[in-house]
Coordinates of C-alpha atoms (C1' of nucleotides) in Angstrom, one line a residue:
Chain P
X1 CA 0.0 0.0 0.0
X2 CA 1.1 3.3 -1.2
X3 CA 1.2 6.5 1.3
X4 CA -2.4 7.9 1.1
X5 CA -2.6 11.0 -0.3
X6 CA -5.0 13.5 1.4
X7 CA -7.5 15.2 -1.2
X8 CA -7.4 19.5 -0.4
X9 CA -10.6 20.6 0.0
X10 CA -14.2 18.5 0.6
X11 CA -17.4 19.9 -1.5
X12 CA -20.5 20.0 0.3
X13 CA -22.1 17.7 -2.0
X14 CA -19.3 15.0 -0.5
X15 CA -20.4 16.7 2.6
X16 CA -24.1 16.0 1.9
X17 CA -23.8 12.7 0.5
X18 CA -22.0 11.5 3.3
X19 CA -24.1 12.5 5.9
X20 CA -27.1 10.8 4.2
X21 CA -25.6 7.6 3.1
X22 CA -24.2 7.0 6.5
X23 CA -26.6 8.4 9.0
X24 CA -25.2 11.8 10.3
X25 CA -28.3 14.3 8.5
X26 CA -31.5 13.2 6.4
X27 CA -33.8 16.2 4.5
X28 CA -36.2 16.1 6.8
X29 CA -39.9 14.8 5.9
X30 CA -38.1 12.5 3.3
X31 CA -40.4 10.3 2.3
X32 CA -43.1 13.2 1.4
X33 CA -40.2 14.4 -0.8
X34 CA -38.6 16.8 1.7
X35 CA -39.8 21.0 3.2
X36 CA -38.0 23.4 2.5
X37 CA -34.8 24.2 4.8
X38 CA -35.4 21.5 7.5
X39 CA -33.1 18.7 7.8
X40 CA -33.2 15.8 10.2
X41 CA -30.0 14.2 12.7
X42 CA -29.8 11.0 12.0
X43 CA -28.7 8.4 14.6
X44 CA -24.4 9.9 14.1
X45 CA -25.3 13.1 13.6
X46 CA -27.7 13.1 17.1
X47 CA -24.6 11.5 18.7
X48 CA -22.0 13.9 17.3
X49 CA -24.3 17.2 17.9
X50 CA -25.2 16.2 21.4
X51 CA -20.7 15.8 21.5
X52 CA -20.9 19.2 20.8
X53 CA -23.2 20.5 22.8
X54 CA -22.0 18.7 25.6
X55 CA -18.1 19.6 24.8
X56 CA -19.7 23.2 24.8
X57 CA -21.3 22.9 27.9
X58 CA -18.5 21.3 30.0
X59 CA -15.8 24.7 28.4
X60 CA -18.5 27.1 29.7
X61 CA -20.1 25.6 32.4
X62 CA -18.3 23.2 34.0
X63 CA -15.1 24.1 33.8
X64 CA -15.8 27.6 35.0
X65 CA -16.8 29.3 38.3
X66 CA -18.5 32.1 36.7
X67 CA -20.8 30.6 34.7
X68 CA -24.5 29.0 35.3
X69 CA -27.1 26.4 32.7
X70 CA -30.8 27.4 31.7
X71 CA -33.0 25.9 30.0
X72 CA -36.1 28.2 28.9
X73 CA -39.4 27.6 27.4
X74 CA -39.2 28.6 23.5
X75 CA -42.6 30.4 24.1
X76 CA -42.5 33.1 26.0
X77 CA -44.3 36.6 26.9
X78 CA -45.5 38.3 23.3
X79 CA -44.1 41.6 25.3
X80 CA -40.5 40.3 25.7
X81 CA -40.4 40.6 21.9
X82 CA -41.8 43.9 21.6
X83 CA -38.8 45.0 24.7
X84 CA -36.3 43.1 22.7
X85 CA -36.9 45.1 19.8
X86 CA -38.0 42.3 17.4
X87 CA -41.2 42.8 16.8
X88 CA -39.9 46.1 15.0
X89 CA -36.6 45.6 13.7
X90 CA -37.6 42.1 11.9
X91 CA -40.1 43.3 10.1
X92 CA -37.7 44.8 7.6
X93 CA -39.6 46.5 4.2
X94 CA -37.6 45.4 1.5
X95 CA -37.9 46.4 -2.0
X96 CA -36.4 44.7 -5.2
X97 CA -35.0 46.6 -8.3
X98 CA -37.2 44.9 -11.1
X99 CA -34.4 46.3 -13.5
X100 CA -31.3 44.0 -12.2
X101 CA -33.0 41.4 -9.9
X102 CA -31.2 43.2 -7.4
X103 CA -32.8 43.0 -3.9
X104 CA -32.8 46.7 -0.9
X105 CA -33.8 46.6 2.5
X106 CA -35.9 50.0 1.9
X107 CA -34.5 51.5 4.7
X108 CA -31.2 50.9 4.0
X109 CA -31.6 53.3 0.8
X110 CA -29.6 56.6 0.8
X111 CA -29.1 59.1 -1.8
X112 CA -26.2 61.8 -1.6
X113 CA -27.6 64.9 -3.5
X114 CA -25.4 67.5 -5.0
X115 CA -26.4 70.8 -5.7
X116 CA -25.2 73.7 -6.8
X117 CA -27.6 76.8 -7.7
X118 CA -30.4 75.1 -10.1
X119 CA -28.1 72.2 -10.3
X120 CA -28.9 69.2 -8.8
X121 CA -27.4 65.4 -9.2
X122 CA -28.2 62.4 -7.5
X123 CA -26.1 59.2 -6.6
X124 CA -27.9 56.2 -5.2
X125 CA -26.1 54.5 -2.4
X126 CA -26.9 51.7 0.7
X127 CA -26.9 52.7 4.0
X128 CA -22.7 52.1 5.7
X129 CA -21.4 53.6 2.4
X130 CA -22.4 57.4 3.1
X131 CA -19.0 58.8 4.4
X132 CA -16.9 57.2 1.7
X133 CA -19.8 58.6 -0.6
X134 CA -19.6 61.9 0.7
X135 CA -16.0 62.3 0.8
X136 CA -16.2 61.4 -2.5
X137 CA -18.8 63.6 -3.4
X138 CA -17.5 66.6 -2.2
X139 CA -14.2 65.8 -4.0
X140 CA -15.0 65.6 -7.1
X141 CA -17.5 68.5 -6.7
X142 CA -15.0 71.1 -5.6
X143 CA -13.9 71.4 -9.0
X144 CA -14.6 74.8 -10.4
X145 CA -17.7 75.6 -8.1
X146 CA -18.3 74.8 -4.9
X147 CA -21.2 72.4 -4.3
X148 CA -23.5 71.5 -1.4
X149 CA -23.2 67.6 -1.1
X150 CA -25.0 65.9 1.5
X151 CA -26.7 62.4 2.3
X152 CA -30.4 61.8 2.6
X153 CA -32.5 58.8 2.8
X154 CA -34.6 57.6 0.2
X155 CA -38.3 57.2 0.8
X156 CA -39.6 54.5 -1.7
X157 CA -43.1 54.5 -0.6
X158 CA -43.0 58.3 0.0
X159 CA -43.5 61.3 -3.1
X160 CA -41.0 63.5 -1.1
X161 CA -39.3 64.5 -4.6
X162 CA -36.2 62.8 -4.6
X163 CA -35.8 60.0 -7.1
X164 CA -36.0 56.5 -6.7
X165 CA -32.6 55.0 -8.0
X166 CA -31.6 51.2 -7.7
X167 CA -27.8 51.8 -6.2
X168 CA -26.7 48.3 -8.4
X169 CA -27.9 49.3 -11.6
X170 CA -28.9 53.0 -11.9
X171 CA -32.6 52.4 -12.6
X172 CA -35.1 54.6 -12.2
X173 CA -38.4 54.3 -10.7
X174 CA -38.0 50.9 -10.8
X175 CA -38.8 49.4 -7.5
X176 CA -41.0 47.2 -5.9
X177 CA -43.4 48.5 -2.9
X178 CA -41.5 47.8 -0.1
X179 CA -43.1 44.9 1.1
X180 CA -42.5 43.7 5.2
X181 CA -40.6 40.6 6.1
X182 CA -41.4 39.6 9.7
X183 CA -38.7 37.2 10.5
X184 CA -40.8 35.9 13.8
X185 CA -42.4 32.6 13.5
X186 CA -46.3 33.8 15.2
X187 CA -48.1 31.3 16.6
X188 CA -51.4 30.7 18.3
X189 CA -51.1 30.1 22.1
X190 CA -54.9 28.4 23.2
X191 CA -57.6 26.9 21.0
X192 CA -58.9 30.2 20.8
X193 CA -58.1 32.7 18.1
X194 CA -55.9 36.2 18.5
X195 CA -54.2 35.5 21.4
X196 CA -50.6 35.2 19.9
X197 CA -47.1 35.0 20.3
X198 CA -43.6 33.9 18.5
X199 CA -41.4 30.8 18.3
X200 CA -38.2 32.8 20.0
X201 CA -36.3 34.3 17.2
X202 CA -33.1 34.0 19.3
X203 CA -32.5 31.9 23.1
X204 CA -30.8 35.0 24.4
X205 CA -34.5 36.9 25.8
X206 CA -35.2 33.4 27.6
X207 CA -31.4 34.7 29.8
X208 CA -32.7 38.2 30.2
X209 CA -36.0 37.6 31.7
X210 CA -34.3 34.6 33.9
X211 CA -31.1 37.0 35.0
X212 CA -32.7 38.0 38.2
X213 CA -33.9 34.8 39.0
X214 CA -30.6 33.3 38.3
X215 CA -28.9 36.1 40.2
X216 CA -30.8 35.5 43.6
X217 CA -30.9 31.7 43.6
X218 CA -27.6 30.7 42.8
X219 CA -26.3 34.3 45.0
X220 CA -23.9 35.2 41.9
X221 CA -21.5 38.5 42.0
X222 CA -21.3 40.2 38.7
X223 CA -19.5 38.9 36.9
X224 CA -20.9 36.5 36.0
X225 CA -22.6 34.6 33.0
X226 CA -25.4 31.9 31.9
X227 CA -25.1 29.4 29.1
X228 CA -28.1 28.1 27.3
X229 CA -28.4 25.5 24.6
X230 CA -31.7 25.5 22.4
X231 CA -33.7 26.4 19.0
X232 CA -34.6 29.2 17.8
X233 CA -36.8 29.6 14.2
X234 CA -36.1 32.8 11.6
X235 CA -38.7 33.0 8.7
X236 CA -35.5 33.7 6.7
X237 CA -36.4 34.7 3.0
X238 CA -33.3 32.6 2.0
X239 CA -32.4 29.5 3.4
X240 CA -30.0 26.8 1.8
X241 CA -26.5 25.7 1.8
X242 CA -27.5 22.8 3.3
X243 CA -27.7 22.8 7.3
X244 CA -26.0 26.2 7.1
X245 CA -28.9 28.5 7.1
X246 CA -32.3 26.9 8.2
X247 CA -35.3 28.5 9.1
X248 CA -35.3 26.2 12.7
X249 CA -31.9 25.7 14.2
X250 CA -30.1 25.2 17.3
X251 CA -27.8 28.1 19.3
X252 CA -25.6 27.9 21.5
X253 CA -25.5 31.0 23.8
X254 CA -23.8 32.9 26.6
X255 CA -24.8 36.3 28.3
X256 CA -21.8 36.8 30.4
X257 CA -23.0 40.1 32.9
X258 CA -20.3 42.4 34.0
X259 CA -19.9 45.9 35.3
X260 CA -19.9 48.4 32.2
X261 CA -16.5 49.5 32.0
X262 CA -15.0 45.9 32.0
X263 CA -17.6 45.4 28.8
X264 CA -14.8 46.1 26.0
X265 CA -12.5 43.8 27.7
X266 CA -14.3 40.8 29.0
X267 CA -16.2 40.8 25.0
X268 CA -12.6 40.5 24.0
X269 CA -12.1 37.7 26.1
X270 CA -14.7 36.3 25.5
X271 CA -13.3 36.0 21.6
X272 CA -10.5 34.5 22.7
X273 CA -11.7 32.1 24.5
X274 CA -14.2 30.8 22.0
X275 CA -11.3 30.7 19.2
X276 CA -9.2 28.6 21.8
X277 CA -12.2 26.1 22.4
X278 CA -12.6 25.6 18.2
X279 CA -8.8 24.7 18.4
X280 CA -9.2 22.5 21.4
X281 CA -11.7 20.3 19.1
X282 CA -9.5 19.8 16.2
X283 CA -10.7 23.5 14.1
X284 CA -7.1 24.5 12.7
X285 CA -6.3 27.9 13.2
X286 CA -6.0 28.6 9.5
X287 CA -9.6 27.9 8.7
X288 CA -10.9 29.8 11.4
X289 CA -11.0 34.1 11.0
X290 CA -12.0 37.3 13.0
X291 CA -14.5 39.4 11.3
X292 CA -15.4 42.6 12.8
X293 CA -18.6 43.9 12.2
X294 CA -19.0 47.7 10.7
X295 CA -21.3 50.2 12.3
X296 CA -24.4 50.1 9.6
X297 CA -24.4 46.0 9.9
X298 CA -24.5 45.5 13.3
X299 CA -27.5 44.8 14.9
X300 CA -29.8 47.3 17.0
X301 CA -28.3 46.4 20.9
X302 CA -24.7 45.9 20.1
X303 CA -21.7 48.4 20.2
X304 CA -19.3 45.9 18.8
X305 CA -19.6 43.1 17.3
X306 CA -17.1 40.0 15.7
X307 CA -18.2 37.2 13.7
X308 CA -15.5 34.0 14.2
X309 CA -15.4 32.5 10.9
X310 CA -14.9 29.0 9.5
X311 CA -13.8 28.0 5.9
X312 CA -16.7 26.1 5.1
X313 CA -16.8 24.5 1.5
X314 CA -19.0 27.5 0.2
X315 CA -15.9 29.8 1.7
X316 CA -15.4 31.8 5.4
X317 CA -18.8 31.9 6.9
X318 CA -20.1 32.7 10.6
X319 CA -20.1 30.1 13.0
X320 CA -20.2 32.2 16.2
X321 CA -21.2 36.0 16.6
X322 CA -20.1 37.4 19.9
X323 CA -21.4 40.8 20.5
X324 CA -21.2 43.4 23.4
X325 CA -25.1 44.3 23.7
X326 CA -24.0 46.8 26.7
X327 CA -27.1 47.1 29.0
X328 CA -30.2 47.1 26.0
X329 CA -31.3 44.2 27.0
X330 CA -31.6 44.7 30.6
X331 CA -32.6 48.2 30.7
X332 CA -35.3 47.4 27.8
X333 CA -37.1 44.6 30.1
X334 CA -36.6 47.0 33.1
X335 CA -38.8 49.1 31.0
X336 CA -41.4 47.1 29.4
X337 CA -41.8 44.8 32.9
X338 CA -41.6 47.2 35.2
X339 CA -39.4 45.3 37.2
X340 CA -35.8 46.8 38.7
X341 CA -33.2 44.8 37.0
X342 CA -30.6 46.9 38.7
X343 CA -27.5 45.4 40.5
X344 CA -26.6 46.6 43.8
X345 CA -23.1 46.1 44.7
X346 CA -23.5 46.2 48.9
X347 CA -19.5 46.7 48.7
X348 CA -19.1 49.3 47.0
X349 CA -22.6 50.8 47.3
X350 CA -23.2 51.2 43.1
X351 CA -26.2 50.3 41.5
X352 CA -25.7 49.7 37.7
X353 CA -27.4 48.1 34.7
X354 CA -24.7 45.6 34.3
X355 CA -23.5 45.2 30.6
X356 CA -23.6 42.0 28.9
X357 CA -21.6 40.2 26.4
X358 CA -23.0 37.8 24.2
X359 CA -20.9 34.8 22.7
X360 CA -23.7 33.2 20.5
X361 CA -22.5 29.8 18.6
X362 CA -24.8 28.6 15.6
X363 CA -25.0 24.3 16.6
X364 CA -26.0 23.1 13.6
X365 CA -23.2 25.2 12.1
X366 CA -20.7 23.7 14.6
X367 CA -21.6 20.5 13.3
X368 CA -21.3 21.5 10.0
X369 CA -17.8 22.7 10.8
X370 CA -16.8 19.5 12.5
X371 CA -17.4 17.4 9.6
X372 CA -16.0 19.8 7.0
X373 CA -12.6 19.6 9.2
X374 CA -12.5 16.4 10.0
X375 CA -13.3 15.0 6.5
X376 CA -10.5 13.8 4.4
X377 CA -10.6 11.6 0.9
X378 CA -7.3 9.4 0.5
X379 CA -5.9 8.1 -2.3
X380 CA -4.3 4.9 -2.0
X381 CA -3.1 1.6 -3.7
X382 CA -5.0 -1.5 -3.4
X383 CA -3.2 -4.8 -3.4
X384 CA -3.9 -5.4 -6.8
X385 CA -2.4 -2.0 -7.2
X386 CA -5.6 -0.5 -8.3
X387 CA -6.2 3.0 -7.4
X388 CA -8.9 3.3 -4.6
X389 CA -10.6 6.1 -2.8
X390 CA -10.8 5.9 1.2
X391 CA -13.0 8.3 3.3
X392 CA -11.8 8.9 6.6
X393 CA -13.4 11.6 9.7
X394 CA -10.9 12.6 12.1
X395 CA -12.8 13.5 14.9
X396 CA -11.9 14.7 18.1
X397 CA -12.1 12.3 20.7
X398 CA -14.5 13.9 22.5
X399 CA -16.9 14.4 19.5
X400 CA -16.7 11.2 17.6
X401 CA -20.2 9.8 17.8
X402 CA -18.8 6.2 18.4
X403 CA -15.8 5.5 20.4
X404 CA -14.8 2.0 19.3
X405 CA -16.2 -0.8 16.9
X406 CA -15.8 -4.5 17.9
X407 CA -14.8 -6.9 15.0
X408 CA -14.3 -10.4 14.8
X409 CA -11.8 -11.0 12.1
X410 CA -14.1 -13.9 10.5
X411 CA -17.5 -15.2 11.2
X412 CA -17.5 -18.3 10.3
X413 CA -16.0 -19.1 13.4
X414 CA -18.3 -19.4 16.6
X415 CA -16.1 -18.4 19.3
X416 CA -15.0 -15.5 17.8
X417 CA -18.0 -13.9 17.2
X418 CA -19.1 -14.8 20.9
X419 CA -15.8 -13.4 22.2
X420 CA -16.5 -9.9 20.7
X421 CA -20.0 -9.7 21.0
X422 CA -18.9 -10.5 24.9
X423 CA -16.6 -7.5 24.4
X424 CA -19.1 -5.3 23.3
X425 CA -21.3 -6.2 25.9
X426 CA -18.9 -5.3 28.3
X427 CA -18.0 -1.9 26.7
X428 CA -21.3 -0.3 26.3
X429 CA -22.2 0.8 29.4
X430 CA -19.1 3.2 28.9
X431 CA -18.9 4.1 25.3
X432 CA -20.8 4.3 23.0
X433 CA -20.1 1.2 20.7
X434 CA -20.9 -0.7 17.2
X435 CA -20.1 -4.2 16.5
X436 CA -20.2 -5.2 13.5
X437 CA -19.5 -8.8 11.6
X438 CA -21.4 -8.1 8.0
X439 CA -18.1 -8.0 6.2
X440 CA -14.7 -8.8 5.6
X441 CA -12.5 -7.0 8.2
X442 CA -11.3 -4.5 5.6
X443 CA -14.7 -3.5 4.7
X444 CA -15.4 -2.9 8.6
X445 CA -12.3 -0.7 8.7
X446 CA -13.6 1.1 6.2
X447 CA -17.0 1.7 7.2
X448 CA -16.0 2.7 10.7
X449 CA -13.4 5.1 9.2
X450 CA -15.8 6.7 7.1
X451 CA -18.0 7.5 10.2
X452 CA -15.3 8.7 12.3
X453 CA -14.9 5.8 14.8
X454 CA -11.6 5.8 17.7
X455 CA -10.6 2.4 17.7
X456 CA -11.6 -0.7 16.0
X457 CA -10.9 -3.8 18.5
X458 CA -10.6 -6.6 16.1
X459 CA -10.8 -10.2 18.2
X460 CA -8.6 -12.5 15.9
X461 CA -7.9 -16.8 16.2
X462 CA -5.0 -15.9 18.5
X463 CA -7.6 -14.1 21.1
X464 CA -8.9 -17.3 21.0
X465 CA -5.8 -19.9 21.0
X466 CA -3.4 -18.6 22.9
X467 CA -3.9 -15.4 24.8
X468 CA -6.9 -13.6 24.8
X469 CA -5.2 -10.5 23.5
X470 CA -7.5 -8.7 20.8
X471 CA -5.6 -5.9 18.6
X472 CA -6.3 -2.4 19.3
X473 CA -6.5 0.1 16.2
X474 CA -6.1 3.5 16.4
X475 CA -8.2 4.8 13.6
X476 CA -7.6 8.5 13.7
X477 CA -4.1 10.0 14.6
X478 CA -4.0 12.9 16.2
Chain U
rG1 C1' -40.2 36.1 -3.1
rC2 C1' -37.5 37.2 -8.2
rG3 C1' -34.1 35.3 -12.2
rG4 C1' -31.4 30.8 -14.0
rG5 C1' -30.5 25.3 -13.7
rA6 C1' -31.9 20.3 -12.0
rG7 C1' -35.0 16.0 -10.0
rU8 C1' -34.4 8.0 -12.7
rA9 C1' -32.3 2.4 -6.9
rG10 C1' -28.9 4.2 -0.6
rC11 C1' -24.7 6.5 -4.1
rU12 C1' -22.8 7.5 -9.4
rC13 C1' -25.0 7.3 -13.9
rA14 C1' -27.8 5.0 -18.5
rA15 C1' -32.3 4.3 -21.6
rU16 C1' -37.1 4.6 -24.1
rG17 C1' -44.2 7.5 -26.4
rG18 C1' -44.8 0.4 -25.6
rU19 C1' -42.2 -5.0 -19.6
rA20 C1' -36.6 0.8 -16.7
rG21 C1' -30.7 -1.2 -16.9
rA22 C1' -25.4 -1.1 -15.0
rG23 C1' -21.5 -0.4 -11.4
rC24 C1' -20.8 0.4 -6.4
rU25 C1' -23.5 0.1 -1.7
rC26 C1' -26.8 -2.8 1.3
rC27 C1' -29.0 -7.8 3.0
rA28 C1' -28.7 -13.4 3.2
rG29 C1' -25.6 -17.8 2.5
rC30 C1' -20.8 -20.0 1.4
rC31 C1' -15.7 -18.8 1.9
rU32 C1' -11.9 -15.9 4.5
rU33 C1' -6.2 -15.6 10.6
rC34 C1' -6.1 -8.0 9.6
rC35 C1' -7.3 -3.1 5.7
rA36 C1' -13.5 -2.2 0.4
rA37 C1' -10.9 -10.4 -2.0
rG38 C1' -14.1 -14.3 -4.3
rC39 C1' -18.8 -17.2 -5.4
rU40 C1' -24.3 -17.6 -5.2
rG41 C1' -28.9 -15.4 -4.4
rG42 C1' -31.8 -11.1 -2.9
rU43 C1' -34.1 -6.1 -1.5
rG44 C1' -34.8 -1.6 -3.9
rG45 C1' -36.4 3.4 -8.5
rU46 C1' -38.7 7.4 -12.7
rG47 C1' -40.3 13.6 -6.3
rC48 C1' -45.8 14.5 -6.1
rG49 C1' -50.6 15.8 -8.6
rG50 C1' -53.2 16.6 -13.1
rG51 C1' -53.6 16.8 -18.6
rU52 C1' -52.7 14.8 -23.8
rU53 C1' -52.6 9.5 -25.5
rC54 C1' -54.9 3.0 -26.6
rG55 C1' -50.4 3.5 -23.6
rA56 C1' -46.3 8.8 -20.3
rU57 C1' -40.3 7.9 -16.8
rU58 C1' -40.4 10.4 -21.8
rC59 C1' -44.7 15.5 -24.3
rC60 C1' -47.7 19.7 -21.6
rC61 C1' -49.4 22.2 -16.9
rG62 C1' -49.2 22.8 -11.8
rU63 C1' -46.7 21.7 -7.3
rC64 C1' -42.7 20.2 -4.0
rU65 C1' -37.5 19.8 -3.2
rC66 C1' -32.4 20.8 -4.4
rC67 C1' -28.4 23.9 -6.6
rC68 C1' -26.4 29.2 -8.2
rG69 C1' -27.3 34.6 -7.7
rC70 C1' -30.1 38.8 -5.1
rU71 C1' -31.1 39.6 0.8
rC72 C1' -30.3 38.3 6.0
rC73 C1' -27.9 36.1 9.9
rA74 C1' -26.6 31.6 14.5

RNA sequence: GCGGGAGUAGCUCAAUGGUAGAGCUCCAGCCUUCCAAGCUGGUGGUGCGGGUUCGAUUCCCGUCUCCCGCUCCA
């Protein structure tokens, strides 16, 4: 056998294929032909995403004193969405250019306006790019005369007099009424009609409304933080790229609370520390980047905001946001309960709004990630010399869905087959365990590689005749 | 949602207006002392609904799903 040699990049259709032929994720609703944007974890993938969750849990949790579970309810209070700022701020208007396709969240339109006596010209720009457009503006204005260049919005549905230009193509007059997009999931609460709320478009509100209660019971100090694993559900207008944006998925999500000047540096630590925990599960540094959010993209609550980013197969994609929301949150829900969400520091004698950081991890992307690392294609010589194809996960120990796979090297031999099943008896209540004796034993190495598995015990005629020893393979070098 | 492309077995692919095939996989049996060996047999399919037709997997319409782009984010 020939050294393998390790194909560069996976696709996701390997990706895809994959986890369907060997059990990891199914469309979901298969046999009705599949719905849109929902996928199903098969019996590996449930193993490897509860890994993750688990391996997620123990970094934050367990393995901190600062740091407390929840579990909420995925209903909650209609009003928590109205104090989160939801029920406004995802229900964008958007507006397509029927010109070039292209598509404008209608408040996100901006023209800058020149003018100079009669003279007027108009440059169509999205919101974020008004500076540079101004700067620019006023540059090439000053040429000669001097012109007044400023930056206005651009009211689709409104005749204030400004044109309607499409930024993309130049169009005129050639949008779409802005039509709204609420991202929130409503549902009915009760038999009866119009009493409403939302599936939670995010687990973080279910920390907020909790942080008291959390506070009190468990008699926390700021800092401190709580860790939640759950779903959330965003009627996205585009899902796709397999498990990477779904309209249902899982997060997993800190609020770490702290007192408002430490804010800036505990979010930075915060960054660190999740980088360090991808790394600890097998991510390489390489495919992992920083992206720091600009101003006009970040969302309503935060001040800052960095994406970590993993080199999926359709390129560098988010796989964790971690904002600094300062003290929206807390302060908004002061507000809309009622309620005094203050902390009083007996010490020092300040009250505050403590400010919160938010480290929010996408699960179904992490299992995404996972695979897409640990997947490798190698080439290699068969022992007729023929070129074959292996398929190998290299899992992290921690996350591999099954920890060893018991073989007997033949069948057709009773006592082996007893001796390992014996063996796998034995190991199960510890690991989780296959055994398998469908095959030849270089089939069943195969098949096990392909799904990630740590060891294959292999229980062989010496086991049997001379000294009970089976042979221990170590299927994925670290 | 808009524009473009595509749906045949678990996977990769073929074929035809007239009984839908192959390789691999999978299952059972035989064989086999360590990396997808061999032999025999077997399961399994035209996404769904409607129309045209004596007859539709093939032609037409609708629908669903997937892929690429626009947009958004975990």
């Amino acid at each position: 056998m020939s050294e393998p040699e390790e194909c560069p990049m996976v696709t996701m259709e390997q990706l895809v294929s994959l986890c369907k032929r060997r059990g990891f994720i199914f469309p979901s609703s298969d046999i009705y032909g599949g719905f849109q944007s929902t996928y199903d974890y098969g019996p590996l993938g449930t193993l490897l995403k509860n890994n993750i969750k688990a391996a997620w849990l123990r970094a934050v949790v367990q393995e901190r004193d600062d740091m407390e579970p929840l579990d909420a309810s995925i209903l909650m209070h209609p009003r928590v969405w109205e104090a989160s700022g939801h029920v406004a701020v995802f229900n964008d208007p958007l507006v397509d250019c029927k010109a070039c396709q292209g598509r404008f969240r209608a408040d996100h339109l901006w023209l800058i306006v020149a003018s100079h006596g009669e003279e007027t010209k108009h440059y169509p720009i999205e919101a974020g790019e008004e500076e540079e457009a101004l700067a620019k503006g006023r540059e090439t204005h000053q040429i000669g005369k001097r012109w007044d260049v400023t930056a206005v919005p651009m009211v689709i549905d409104s005749p204030d007099g400004t044109p309607k230009l499409c930024p993309s193509c130049g169009g005129a007059e050639s949008f779409t009424e802005p039509r709204a997009f609420n991202m929130m999931f409503q549902t009915q609460v009760g038999p009866v009609e119009g009493n409403i709320t939302y599936l939670r478009p995010e687990t973080a509100q279910g920390i907020f409304v909790n942080y008291e209660n959390v506070l009190v019971t468990m008699r926390r100090k700021l800092p401190f933080g709580i860790a939640q694993v759950g779903k959330a559900f965003r009627n996205e207008i585009v899902t796709g790229n397999f498990t990477f944006r779904t309209r249902e998925f899982e997060q997993m999500e800190i609020e770490y609370f702290c007192w408002p000047e430490d804010g800036p540096r505990v979010h930075q630590e915060w960054i660190d520390t999740r980088l360090a925990w991808y790394e600890r599960y097998g991510i390489a540094r390489e495919n992992l980047d920083l992206y720091e959010h600009p101003d006009h993209k970040r969302s309503h609550y935060s001040t800052r905001t960095v994406d970590i980013l993993y080199r999926f197969p359709i390129g560098f994609a988010e796989l964790e946001g971690i904002a600094n929301r300062t003290d929206f949150d807390l302060s908004q829900h002061a507000q809309f309960s009622g309620k005094t969400l203050d902390y009083f520091d007996t010490k020092s004698e300040r009250r505050v709004v403590p400010h919160v950081v938010e480290p929010s991890a996408g699960v179904d992307r992490n299992v995404l990630a996972f695979l897409t690392e640990a997947y490798v294609e190698e080439e290699l010589l068969d022992q007729k010399g023929q070129k074959s194809s292996r398929t190998v996960l290299r899992l992290h120990p921690a996350l591999a869905p099954i920890k060893a796979a018991i073989l007997p090297l033949a069948k057709n031999r009773d006592e082996l087959v007893a001796c390992a099943q014996g063996l796998a008896r034995e190991l199960r209540p510890h690991f989780q365990v296959q055994y398998d004796d469908t095959g030849a034993i270089g089939k069943l190495y195969r098949r096990q590689d392909e799904i990630g598995t740590l060891y294959c015990i292999t229980v062989d005629h010496q086991t049997i005749d001379e000294d009970g020893q089976v042979t221990i393979r170590d299927r994925v070098p670290q």
